[in-house]
JSON list of C-alpha atoms and ligand atoms in Angstrom, two decimals:
[
{"chain": "I", "resi": 1, "resn": "UNK", "atom": "CA", "xyz": [-13.85, 8.67, 3.61]},
{"chain": "I", "resi": 2, "resn": "UNK", "atom": "CA", "xyz": [-10.99, 6.17, 3.67]},
{"chain": "I", "resi": 3, "resn": "UNK", "atom": "CA", "xyz": [-8.84, 5.95, 0.52]},
{"chain": "I", "resi": 4, "resn": "UNK", "atom": "CA", "xyz": [-5.79, 3.80, -0.23]},
{"chain": "I", "resi": 5, "resn": "UNK", "atom": "CA", "xyz": [-3.17, 3.95, -2.97]},
{"chain": "I", "resi": 6, "resn": "UNK", "atom": "CA", "xyz": [-1.49, 0.75, -4.10]},
{"chain": "I", "resi": 7, "resn": "UNK", "atom": "CA", "xyz": [0.96, -0.47, -6.71]},
{"chain": "I", "resi": 8, "resn": "UNK", "atom": "CA", "xyz": [4.43, -1.85, -7.28]},
{"chain": "I", "resi": 9, "resn": "UNK", "atom": "CA", "xyz": [7.65, -0.21, -6.09]},
{"chain": "I", "resi": 10, "resn": "UNK", "atom": "CA", "xyz": [8.30, 3.06, -7.95]},
{"chain": "I", "resi": 11, "resn": "UNK", "atom": "CA", "xyz": [4.80, 3.30, -9.51]},
{"chain": "I", "resi": 12, "resn": "UNK", "atom": "CA", "xyz": [4.28, 6.87, -8.31]},
{"chain": "I", "resi": 13, "resn": "UNK", "atom": "CA", "xyz": [1.53, 6.15, -5.78]},
{"chain": "I", "resi": 14, "resn": "UNK", "atom": "CA", "xyz": [3.16, 8.28, -3.04]},
{"chain": "I", "resi": 15, "resn": "UNK", "atom": "CA", "xyz": [3.13, 11.32, -5.35]},
{"chain": "I", "resi": 16, "resn": "UNK", "atom": "CA", "xyz": [-0.48, 10.59, -6.29]},
{"chain": "I", "resi": 17, "resn": "UNK", "atom": "CA", "xyz": [-1.54, 10.21, -2.66]},
{"chain": "I", "resi": 18, "resn": "UNK", "atom": "CA", "xyz": [-0.02, 13.63, -1.92]},
{"chain": "I", "resi": 19, "resn": "UNK", "atom": "CA", "xyz": [-1.61, 15.28, -4.99]},
{"chain": "I", "resi": 20, "resn": "UNK", "atom": "CA", "xyz": [-5.06, 13.93, -4.09]},
{"chain": "I", "resi": 21, "resn": "UNK", "atom": "CA", "xyz": [-4.60, 15.12, -0.49]},
{"chain": "I", "resi": 22, "resn": "UNK", "atom": "CA", "xyz": [-3.74, 18.61, -1.83]},
{"chain": "I", "resi": 23, "resn": "UNK", "atom": "CA", "xyz": [-6.79, 18.62, -4.10]},
{"chain": "I", "resi": 24, "resn": "UNK", "atom": "CA", "xyz": [-9.17, 17.58, -1.33]},
{"chain": "I", "resi": 25, "resn": "UNK", "atom": "CA", "xyz": [-7.65, 20.13, 1.08]},
{"chain": "I", "resi": 26, "resn": "UNK", "atom": "CA", "xyz": [-8.11, 22.85, -1.54]},
{"chain": "I", "resi": 27, "resn": "UNK", "atom": "CA", "xyz": [-11.76, 21.80, -1.61]},
{"chain": "I", "resi": 28, "resn": "UNK", "atom": "CA", "xyz": [-12.02, 22.40, 2.13]},
{"chain": "I", "resi": 29, "resn": "UNK", "atom": "CA", "xyz": [-11.65, 18.82, 3.42]},
{"chain": "I", "resi": 30, "resn": "UNK", "atom": "CA", "xyz": [-9.66, 17.90, 6.49]},
{"chain": "I", "resi": 31, "resn": "UNK", "atom": "CA", "xyz": [-7.24, 15.25, 5.19]},
{"chain": "I", "resi": 32, "resn": "UNK", "atom": "CA", "xyz": [-4.82, 12.92, 6.99]},
{"chain": "I", "resi": 33, "resn": "UNK", "atom": "CA", "xyz": [-2.14, 11.58, 4.64]},
{"chain": "I", "resi": 34, "resn": "UNK", "atom": "CA", "xyz": [-0.43, 8.49, 5.99]},
{"chain": "I", "resi": 35, "resn": "UNK", "atom": "CA", "xyz": [1.53, 5.43, 4.87]},
{"chain": "I", "resi": 36, "resn": "UNK", "atom": "CA", "xyz": [2.28, 1.75, 5.49]},
{"chain": "I", "resi": 37, "resn": "UNK", "atom": "CA", "xyz": [4.23, 0.05, 6.79]},
{"chain": "I", "resi": 38, "resn": "UNK", "atom": "CA", "xyz": [4.20, 2.85, 9.36]},
{"chain": "I", "resi": 39, "resn": "UNK", "atom": "CA", "xyz": [1.85, 5.76, 9.90]},
{"chain": "I", "resi": 40, "resn": "UNK", "atom": "CA", "xyz": [2.12, 5.74, 13.71]},
{"chain": "I", "resi": 41, "resn": "UNK", "atom": "CA", "xyz": [5.21, 5.79, 15.98]},
{"chain": "I", "resi": 42, "resn": "UNK", "atom": "CA", "xyz": [4.98, 2.08, 16.86]},
{"chain": "I", "resi": 43, "resn": "UNK", "atom": "CA", "xyz": [4.30, 1.01, 13.28]},
{"chain": "I", "resi": 44, "resn": "UNK", "atom": "CA", "xyz": [7.26, 3.10, 12.06]},
{"chain": "I", "resi": 45, "resn": "UNK", "atom": "CA", "xyz": [9.48, 1.09, 14.42]},
{"chain": "I", "resi": 46, "resn": "UNK", "atom": "CA", "xyz": [8.13, -2.16, 12.96]},
{"chain": "I", "resi": 47, "resn": "UNK", "atom": "CA", "xyz": [8.69, -0.70, 9.46]},
{"chain": "I", "resi": 48, "resn": "UNK", "atom": "CA", "xyz": [12.45, -0.68, 9.99]},
{"chain": "I", "resi": 49, "resn": "UNK", "atom": "CA", "xyz": [12.39, -4.41, 10.70]},
{"chain": "I", "resi": 50, "resn": "UNK", "atom": "CA", "xyz": [10.48, -5.03, 7.47]},
{"chain": "I", "resi": 51, "resn": "UNK", "atom": "CA", "xyz": [12.08, -2.87, 4.80]},
{"chain": "I", "resi": 52, "resn": "UNK", "atom": "CA", "xyz": [15.75, -3.14, 5.76]},
{"chain": "I", "resi": 53, "resn": "UNK", "atom": "CA", "xyz": [18.12, -6.08, 5.73]},
{"chain": "I", "resi": 54, "resn": "UNK", "atom": "CA", "xyz": [18.35, -9.35, 3.83]},
{"chain": "I", "resi": 55, "resn": "UNK", "atom": "CA", "xyz": [15.50, -10.54, 1.60]},
{"chain": "I", "resi": 56, "resn": "UNK", "atom": "CA", "xyz": [15.25, -13.85, 3.48]},
{"chain": "I", "resi": 57, "resn": "UNK", "atom": "CA", "xyz": [15.39, -12.19, 6.90]},
{"chain": "I", "resi": 58, "resn": "UNK", "atom": "CA", "xyz": [11.85, -13.34, 7.85]},
{"chain": "I", "resi": 59, "resn": "UNK", "atom": "CA", "xyz": [9.72, -16.34, 6.96]},
{"chain": "I", "resi": 60, "resn": "UNK", "atom": "CA", "xyz": [6.60, -15.44, 4.98]},
{"chain": "I", "resi": 61, "resn": "UNK", "atom": "CA", "xyz": [4.38, -16.15, 7.98]},
{"chain": "I", "resi": 62, "resn": "UNK", "atom": "CA", "xyz": [6.44, -13.91, 10.30]},
{"chain": "I", "resi": 63, "resn": "UNK", "atom": "CA", "xyz": [6.43, -11.17, 7.68]},
{"chain": "I", "resi": 64, "resn": "UNK", "atom": "CA", "xyz": [2.62, -11.28, 7.41]},
{"chain": "I", "resi": 65, "resn": "UNK", "atom": "CA", "xyz": [2.33, -11.09, 11.20]},
{"chain": "I", "resi": 66, "resn": "UNK", "atom": "CA", "xyz": [4.69, -8.10, 11.38]},
{"chain": "I", "resi": 67, "resn": "UNK", "atom": "CA", "xyz": [2.84, -6.22, 8.63]},
{"chain": "I", "resi": 68, "resn": "UNK", "atom": "CA", "xyz": [-0.47, -6.96, 10.36]},
{"chain": "I", "resi": 69, "resn": "UNK", "atom": "CA", "xyz": [0.89, -5.84, 13.77]},
{"chain": "I", "resi": 70, "resn": "UNK", "atom": "CA", "xyz": [2.10, -2.58, 12.21]},
{"chain": "I", "resi": 71, "resn": "UNK", "atom": "CA", "xyz": [-1.31, -2.13, 10.52]},
{"chain": "I", "resi": 72, "resn": "UNK", "atom": "CA", "xyz": [-3.19, -2.70, 13.77]},
{"chain": "I", "resi": 73, "resn": "UNK", "atom": "CA", "xyz": [-1.16, 0.03, 15.50]},
{"chain": "I", "resi": 74, "resn": "UNK", "atom": "CA", "xyz": [-1.66, 2.34, 12.51]},
{"chain": "I", "resi": 75, "resn": "UNK", "atom": "CA", "xyz": [-5.41, 1.66, 12.67]},
{"chain": "I", "resi": 76, "resn": "UNK", "atom": "CA", "xyz": [-5.67, 2.25, 16.44]},
{"chain": "I", "resi": 77, "resn": "UNK", "atom": "CA", "xyz": [-3.49, 5.35, 16.64]},
{"chain": "I", "resi": 78, "resn": "UNK", "atom": "CA", "xyz": [-3.99, 7.11, 13.32]},
{"chain": "I", "resi": 79, "resn": "UNK", "atom": "CA", "xyz": [-6.72, 5.82, 10.99]},
{"chain": "I", "resi": 80, "resn": "UNK", "atom": "CA", "xyz": [-9.60, 5.16, 13.40]},
{"chain": "I", "resi": 81, "resn": "UNK", "atom": "CA", "xyz": [-9.28, 8.41, 15.40]},
{"chain": "I", "resi": 82, "resn": "UNK", "atom": "CA", "xyz": [-9.15, 10.43, 12.17]},
{"chain": "I", "resi": 83, "resn": "UNK", "atom": "CA", "xyz": [-12.19, 8.73, 10.64]},
{"chain": "I", "resi": 84, "resn": "UNK", "atom": "CA", "xyz": [-14.11, 9.12, 13.93]},
{"chain": "I", "resi": 85, "resn": "UNK", "atom": "CA", "xyz": [-13.31, 12.85, 13.83]},
{"chain": "I", "resi": 86, "resn": "UNK", "atom": "CA", "xyz": [-14.81, 13.08, 10.35]},
{"chain": "I", "resi": 87, "resn": "UNK", "atom": "CA", "xyz": [-11.50, 13.51, 8.55]},
{"chain": "I", "resi": 88, "resn": "UNK", "atom": "CA", "xyz": [-10.58, 12.00, 5.17]},
{"chain": "I", "resi": 89, "resn": "UNK", "atom": "CA", "xyz": [-7.80, 9.40, 5.49]},
{"chain": "I", "resi": 90, "resn": "UNK", "atom": "CA", "xyz": [-5.52, 8.70, 2.53]},
{"chain": "I", "resi": 91, "resn": "UNK", "atom": "CA", "xyz": [-3.05, 5.88, 3.06]},
{"chain": "I", "resi": 92, "resn": "UNK", "atom": "CA", "xyz": [-0.09, 5.02, 0.88]},
{"chain": "I", "resi": 93, "resn": "UNK", "atom": "CA", "xyz": [-0.55, 1.18, 0.97]},
{"chain": "I", "resi": 94, "resn": "UNK", "atom": "CA", "xyz": [-2.88, -0.99, 3.06]},
{"chain": "I", "resi": 95, "resn": "UNK", "atom": "CA", "xyz": [-3.84, -4.71, 3.22]},
{"chain": "I", "resi": 96, "resn": "UNK", "atom": "CA", "xyz": [-3.89, -5.13, -0.58]},
{"chain": "I", "resi": 97, "resn": "UNK", "atom": "CA", "xyz": [-0.08, -4.70, -0.45]},
{"chain": "I", "resi": 98, "resn": "UNK", "atom": "CA", "xyz": [0.22, -7.60, 1.99]},
{"chain": "I", "resi": 99, "resn": "UNK", "atom": "CA", "xyz": [-2.07, -9.75, -0.16]},
{"chain": "I", "resi": 100, "resn": "UNK", "atom": "CA", "xyz": [-0.04, -9.05, -3.27]},
{"chain": "I", "resi": 101, "resn": "UNK", "atom": "CA", "xyz": [3.56, -8.83, -1.94]},
{"chain": "I", "resi": 102, "resn": "UNK", "atom": "CA", "xyz": [3.46, -11.69, 0.55]},
{"chain": "I", "resi": 103, "resn": "UNK", "atom": "CA", "xyz": [0.98, -13.63, -1.61]},
{"chain": "I", "resi": 104, "resn": "UNK", "atom": "CA", "xyz": [3.22, -13.23, -4.66]},
{"chain": "I", "resi": 105, "resn": "UNK", "atom": "CA", "xyz": [6.15, -14.71, -2.78]},
{"chain": "I", "resi": 106, "resn": "UNK", "atom": "CA", "xyz": [4.01, -17.63, -1.47]},
{"chain": "I", "resi": 107, "resn": "UNK", "atom": "CA", "xyz": [0.48, -18.09, -2.83]},
{"chain": "I", "resi": 108, "resn": "UNK", "atom": "CA", "xyz": [-0.84, -19.97, 0.18]},
{"chain": "I", "resi": 109, "resn": "UNK", "atom": "CA", "xyz": [-0.14, -16.97, 2.42]},
{"chain": "I", "resi": 110, "resn": "UNK", "atom": "CA", "xyz": [-3.05, -15.09, 0.83]},
{"chain": "I", "resi": 111, "resn": "UNK", "atom": "CA", "xyz": [-5.49, -16.98, 3.03]},
{"chain": "I", "resi": 112, "resn": "UNK", "atom": "CA", "xyz": [-3.48, -16.13, 6.18]},
{"chain": "I", "resi": 113, "resn": "UNK", "atom": "CA", "xyz": [-3.43, -12.45, 5.16]},
{"chain": "I", "resi": 114, "resn": "UNK", "atom": "CA", "xyz": [-7.20, -12.35, 4.65]},
{"chain": "I", "resi": 115, "resn": "UNK", "atom": "CA", "xyz": [-7.98, -14.23, 7.88]},
{"chain": "I", "resi": 116, "resn": "UNK", "atom": "CA", "xyz": [-5.69, -12.01, 9.95]},
{"chain": "I", "resi": 117, "resn": "UNK", "atom": "CA", "xyz": [-7.24, -8.95, 8.32]},
{"chain": "I", "resi": 118, "resn": "UNK", "atom": "CA", "xyz": [-10.72, -10.13, 9.34]},
{"chain": "I", "resi": 119, "resn": "UNK", "atom": "CA", "xyz": [-9.58, -10.86, 12.90]},
{"chain": "I", "resi": 120, "resn": "UNK", "atom": "CA", "xyz": [-7.36, -7.87, 13.65]},
{"chain": "I", "resi": 121, "resn": "UNK", "atom": "CA", "xyz": [-8.16, -5.06, 11.20]},
{"chain": "I", "resi": 122, "resn": "UNK", "atom": "CA", "xyz": [-11.72, -5.47, 9.96]},
{"chain": "I", "resi": 123, "resn": "UNK", "atom": "CA", "xyz": [-12.11, -2.40, 7.74]},
{"chain": "I", "resi": 124, "resn": "UNK", "atom": "CA", "xyz": [-11.47, -1.84, 4.05]},
{"chain": "I", "resi": 125, "resn": "UNK", "atom": "CA", "xyz": [-10.98, 1.48, 2.28]},
{"chain": "I", "resi": 126, "resn": "UNK", "atom": "CA", "xyz": [-14.02, 3.01, 0.59]},
{"chain": "I", "resi": 127, "resn": "UNK", "atom": "CA", "xyz": [-11.93, 3.40, -2.55]},
{"chain": "I", "resi": 128, "resn": "UNK", "atom": "CA", "xyz": [-8.54, 1.99, -3.59]},
{"chain": "I", "resi": 129, "resn": "UNK", "atom": "CA", "xyz": [-6.46, 3.26, -6.51]},
{"chain": "I", "resi": 130, "resn": "UNK", "atom": "CA", "xyz": [-3.90, 0.91, -8.01]},
{"chain": "I", "resi": 131, "resn": "UNK", "atom": "CA", "xyz": [-1.33, 2.92, -10.00]},
{"chain": "I", "resi": 132, "resn": "UNK", "atom": "CA", "xyz": [-0.41, 0.62, -12.86]},
{"chain": "I", "resi": 133, "resn": "UNK", "atom": "CA", "xyz": [2.97, 0.96, -14.59]},
{"chain": "I", "resi": 134, "resn": "UNK", "atom": "CA", "xyz": [5.46, -1.16, -16.46]},
{"chain": "I", "resi": 135, "resn": "UNK", "atom": "CA", "xyz": [7.54, -3.07, -13.84]},
{"chain": "I", "resi": 136, "resn": "UNK", "atom": "CA", "xyz": [10.89, -2.26, -15.53]},
{"chain": "I", "resi": 137, "resn": "UNK", "atom": "CA", "xyz": [10.11, 1.48, -15.29]},
{"chain": "I", "resi": 138, "resn": "UNK", "atom": "CA", "xyz": [9.06, 1.14, -11.66]},
{"chain": "I", "resi": 139, "resn": "UNK", "atom": "CA", "xyz": [12.16, -0.76, -10.70]},
{"chain": "I", "resi": 140, "resn": "UNK", "atom": "CA", "xyz": [14.54, 1.72, -12.33]},
{"chain": "I", "resi": 141, "resn": "UNK", "atom": "CA", "xyz": [12.80, 4.61, -10.52]},
{"chain": "I", "resi": 142, "resn": "UNK", "atom": "CA", "xyz": [12.92, 2.78, -7.20]},
{"chain": "I", "resi": 143, "resn": "UNK", "atom": "CA", "xyz": [16.59, 1.89, -7.53]},
{"chain": "I", "resi": 144, "resn": "UNK", "atom": "CA", "xyz": [17.43, 5.45, -8.61]},
{"chain": "I", "resi": 145, "resn": "UNK", "atom": "CA", "xyz": [16.09, 6.66, -5.26]},
{"chain": "I", "resi": 146, "resn": "UNK", "atom": "CA", "xyz": [18.79, 4.65, -3.43]},
{"chain": "I", "resi": 147, "resn": "UNK", "atom": "CA", "xyz": [18.77, 4.39, 0.36]},
{"chain": "I", "resi": 148, "resn": "UNK", "atom": "CA", "xyz": [18.45, 1.43, 2.70]},
{"chain": "I", "resi": 149, "resn": "UNK", "atom": "CA", "xyz": [14.72, 0.67, 2.25]},
{"chain": "I", "resi": 150, "resn": "UNK", "atom": "CA", "xyz": [15.18, -1.59, -0.72]},
{"chain": "I", "resi": 151, "resn": "UNK", "atom": "CA", "xyz": [14.57, -5.05, 0.70]},
{"chain": "I", "resi": 152, "resn": "UNK", "atom": "CA", "xyz": [11.66, -5.75, -1.70]},
{"chain": "I", "resi": 153, "resn": "UNK", "atom": "CA", "xyz": [13.10, -3.88, -4.68]},
{"chain": "I", "resi": 154, "resn": "UNK", "atom": "CA", "xyz": [16.19, -6.09, -4.55]},
{"chain": "I", "resi": 155, "resn": "UNK", "atom": "CA", "xyz": [14.02, -9.14, -5.27]},
{"chain": "I", "resi": 156, "resn": "UNK", "atom": "CA", "xyz": [14.24, -8.12, -8.95]},
{"chain": "I", "resi": 157, "resn": "UNK", "atom": "CA", "xyz": [12.21, -7.65, -12.13]},
{"chain": "I", "resi": 158, "resn": "UNK", "atom": "CA", "xyz": [10.50, -11.07, -12.21]},
{"chain": "I", "resi": 159, "resn": "UNK", "atom": "CA", "xyz": [9.15, -10.42, -8.70]},
{"chain": "I", "resi": 160, "resn": "UNK", "atom": "CA", "xyz": [7.92, -6.93, -9.68]},
{"chain": "I", "resi": 161, "resn": "UNK", "atom": "CA", "xyz": [6.15, -8.48, -12.70]},
{"chain": "I", "resi": 162, "resn": "UNK", "atom": "CA", "xyz": [4.36, -10.94, -10.43]},
{"chain": "I", "resi": 163, "resn": "UNK", "atom": "CA", "xyz": [3.34, -8.03, -8.18]},
{"chain": "I", "resi": 164, "resn": "UNK", "atom": "CA", "xyz": [1.99, -5.98, -11.10]},
{"chain": "I", "resi": 165, "resn": "UNK", "atom": "CA", "xyz": [-0.08, -8.98, -12.25]},
{"chain": "I", "resi": 166, "resn": "UNK", "atom": "CA", "xyz": [-1.30, -9.51, -8.67]},
{"chain": "I", "resi": 167, "resn": "UNK", "atom": "CA", "xyz": [-2.54, -5.92, -8.35]},
{"chain": "I", "resi": 168, "resn": "UNK", "atom": "CA", "xyz": [-4.31, -6.13, -11.73]},
{"chain": "I", "resi": 169, "resn": "UNK", "atom": "CA", "xyz": [-6.04, -9.35, -10.65]},
{"chain": "I", "resi": 170, "resn": "UNK", "atom": "CA", "xyz": [-7.21, -7.76, -7.40]},
{"chain": "I", "resi": 171, "resn": "UNK", "atom": "CA", "xyz": [-8.63, -4.78, -9.29]},
{"chain": "I", "resi": 172, "resn": "UNK", "atom": "CA", "xyz": [-10.48, -7.09, -11.67]},
{"chain": "I", "resi": 173, "resn": "UNK", "atom": "CA", "xyz": [-11.84, -9.19, -8.78]},
{"chain": "I", "resi": 174, "resn": "UNK", "atom": "CA", "xyz": [-13.10, -6.23, -6.71]},
{"chain": "I", "resi": 175, "resn": "UNK", "atom": "CA", "xyz": [-14.19, -3.57, -9.21]},
{"chain": "I", "resi": 176, "resn": "UNK", "atom": "CA", "xyz": [-16.52, -1.83, -6.73]},
{"chain": "I", "resi": 177, "resn": "UNK", "atom": "CA", "xyz": [-13.69, -0.82, -4.43]},
{"chain": "I", "resi": 178, "resn": "UNK", "atom": "CA", "xyz": [-10.52, -0.98, -6.53]},
{"chain": "I", "resi": 179, "resn": "UNK", "atom": "CA", "xyz": [-9.82, 1.20, -9.59]},
{"chain": "I", "resi": 180, "resn": "UNK", "atom": "CA", "xyz": [-6.86, 0.52, -11.84]},
{"chain": "I", "resi": 181, "resn": "UNK", "atom": "CA", "xyz": [-5.26, 3.82, -12.90]},
{"chain": "I", "resi": 182, "resn": "UNK", "atom": "CA", "xyz": [-2.95, 4.09, -15.91]},
{"chain": "I", "resi": 183, "resn": "UNK", "atom": "CA", "xyz": [0.30, 5.37, -14.34]},
{"chain": "I", "resi": 184, "resn": "UNK", "atom": "CA", "xyz": [1.94, 6.53, -17.59]},
{"chain": "I", "resi": 185, "resn": "UNK", "atom": "CA", "xyz": [2.49, 10.22, -18.30]},
{"chain": "I", "resi": 186, "resn": "UNK", "atom": "CA", "xyz": [3.20, 13.18, -16.05]},
{"chain": "I", "resi": 187, "resn": "UNK", "atom": "CA", "xyz": [2.15, 13.26, -12.38]},
{"chain": "I", "resi": 188, "resn": "UNK", "atom": "CA", "xyz": [-0.57, 15.79, -13.29]},
{"chain": "I", "resi": 189, "resn": "UNK", "atom": "CA", "xyz": [-1.96, 13.56, -16.03]},
{"chain": "I", "resi": 190, "resn": "UNK", "atom": "CA", "xyz": [-2.15, 10.62, -13.64]},
{"chain": "I", "resi": 191, "resn": "UNK", "atom": "CA", "xyz": [-3.69, 12.83, -10.92]},
{"chain": "I", "resi": 192, "resn": "UNK", "atom": "CA", "xyz": [-6.45, 13.86, -13.33]},
{"chain": "I", "resi": 193, "resn": "UNK", "atom": "CA", "xyz": [-7.25, 10.15, -13.91]},
{"chain": "I", "resi": 194, "resn": "UNK", "atom": "CA", "xyz": [-7.40, 9.59, -10.14]},
{"chain": "I", "resi": 195, "resn": "UNK", "atom": "CA", "xyz": [-9.76, 12.56, -9.66]},
{"chain": "I", "resi": 196, "resn": "UNK", "atom": "CA", "xyz": [-12.01, 11.33, -12.46]},
{"chain": "I", "resi": 197, "resn": "UNK", "atom": "CA", "xyz": [-12.15, 7.86, -10.90]},
{"chain": "I", "resi": 198, "resn": "UNK", "atom": "CA", "xyz": [-12.96, 9.30, -7.45]},
{"chain": "R", "resi": 1, "resn": "TYD", "atom": "P1", "xyz": [6.70, 1.69, 0.59]},
{"chain": "R", "resi": 1, "resn": "TYD", "atom": "O1", "xyz": [7.18, 2.56, 1.69]},
{"chain": "R", "resi": 1, "resn": "TYD", "atom": "O2", "xyz": [5.36, 1.97, 0.04]},
{"chain": "R", "resi": 1, "resn": "TYD", "atom": "O3", "xyz": [7.80, 1.69, -0.54]},
{"chain": "R", "resi": 1, "resn": "TYD", "atom": "P2", "xyz": [7.74, 2.40, -1.95]},
{"chain": "R", "resi": 1, "resn": "TYD", "atom": "O4", "xyz": [7.48, 3.86, -1.71]},
{"chain": "R", "resi": 1, "resn": "TYD", "atom": "O5", "xyz": [9.11, 2.09, -2.49]},
{"chain": "R", "resi": 1, "resn": "TYD", "atom": "O6", "xyz": [6.66, 1.74, -2.74]},
{"chain": "R", "resi": 1, "resn": "TYD", "atom": "O7", "xyz": [6.72, 0.17, 1.08]},
{"chain": "R", "resi": 1, "resn": "TYD", "atom": "C1", "xyz": [7.92, -0.43, 1.51]},
{"chain": "R", "resi": 1, "resn": "TYD", "atom": "C2", "xyz": [8.03, -1.85, 1.00]},
{"chain": "R", "resi": 1, "resn": "TYD", "atom": "O8", "xyz": [7.20, -2.74, 1.78]},
{"chain": "R", "resi": 1, "resn": "TYD", "atom": "C3", "xyz": [7.59, -1.98, -0.43]},
{"chain": "R", "resi": 1, "resn": "TYD", "atom": "O9", "xyz": [8.60, -2.67, -1.15]},
{"chain": "R", "resi": 1, "resn": "TYD", "atom": "C4", "xyz": [6.34, -2.83, -0.34]},
{"chain": "R", "resi": 1, "resn": "TYD", "atom": "C5", "xyz": [6.49, -3.60, 0.91]},
{"chain": "R", "resi": 1, "resn": "TYD", "atom": "N1", "xyz": [5.22, -4.01, 1.57]},
{"chain": "R", "resi": 1, "resn": "TYD", "atom": "C6", "xyz": [4.88, -5.35, 1.66]},
{"chain": "R", "resi": 1, "resn": "TYD", "atom": "O10", "xyz": [5.62, -6.23, 1.19]},
{"chain": "R", "resi": 1, "resn": "TYD", "atom": "N2", "xyz": [3.72, -5.72, 2.30]},
{"chain": "R", "resi": 1, "resn": "TYD", "atom": "C7", "xyz": [2.88, -4.79, 2.86]},
{"chain": "R", "resi": 1, "resn": "TYD", "atom": "O11", "xyz": [1.85, -5.16, 3.47]},
{"chain": "R", "resi": 1, "resn": "TYD", "atom": "C8", "xyz": [3.24, -3.40, 2.76]},
{"chain": "R", "resi": 1, "resn": "TYD", "atom": "C9", "xyz": [2.34, -2.35, 3.37]},
{"chain": "R", "resi": 1, "resn": "TYD", "atom": "C10", "xyz": [4.41, -3.04, 2.11]}
]
């Protein structure tokens, strides 16, 4: 089984990915917990180019290509071998993030994202959970974390609101794969919603 967690910056998806991995491991499953951008040594190197530095560092097209290159390496080195070995793969972000983040910045990039996905990636998760929270809450959590990986968070509240709307639209458009999870409340409350939806 291949599962992804998605949502805006600071929504709590990384915590939820870890809690679901713990639950499935307790149930006897062999789980690989991974993340994007990154999840393999080569993709982690590309990650640094993407999440650090000035907001306008890359054109939208270059950014989509870099995210897709990182994803291809992640797929080859981490996701595919694990699925072939019968393990459960849980990834913190996948192609829906590229659709929403790069598509929110420039709508016409959505088509490029989807075409590159078909050409170079080719698989979708069996189930995707979008952790839905108020963008102002997400942004304050993300900023509170500090650090250098804030290139997207620095784009501000209006951008995070566009992202939240983009994830909700995706969930509405693909209800078979994508479940919108109410991200309010304690981590355990949200985790119970994820388990129920799985
Ligand atoms: P992530 O490590 O998930 O950050 P966080 O834990 O703060 O949510 O992702 C890093 C940033 O990269 C995040 O701001 C979202 C962005 N991103 C994209 O813009 N496109 C993508 O395809 C992916 C995977 C991430």
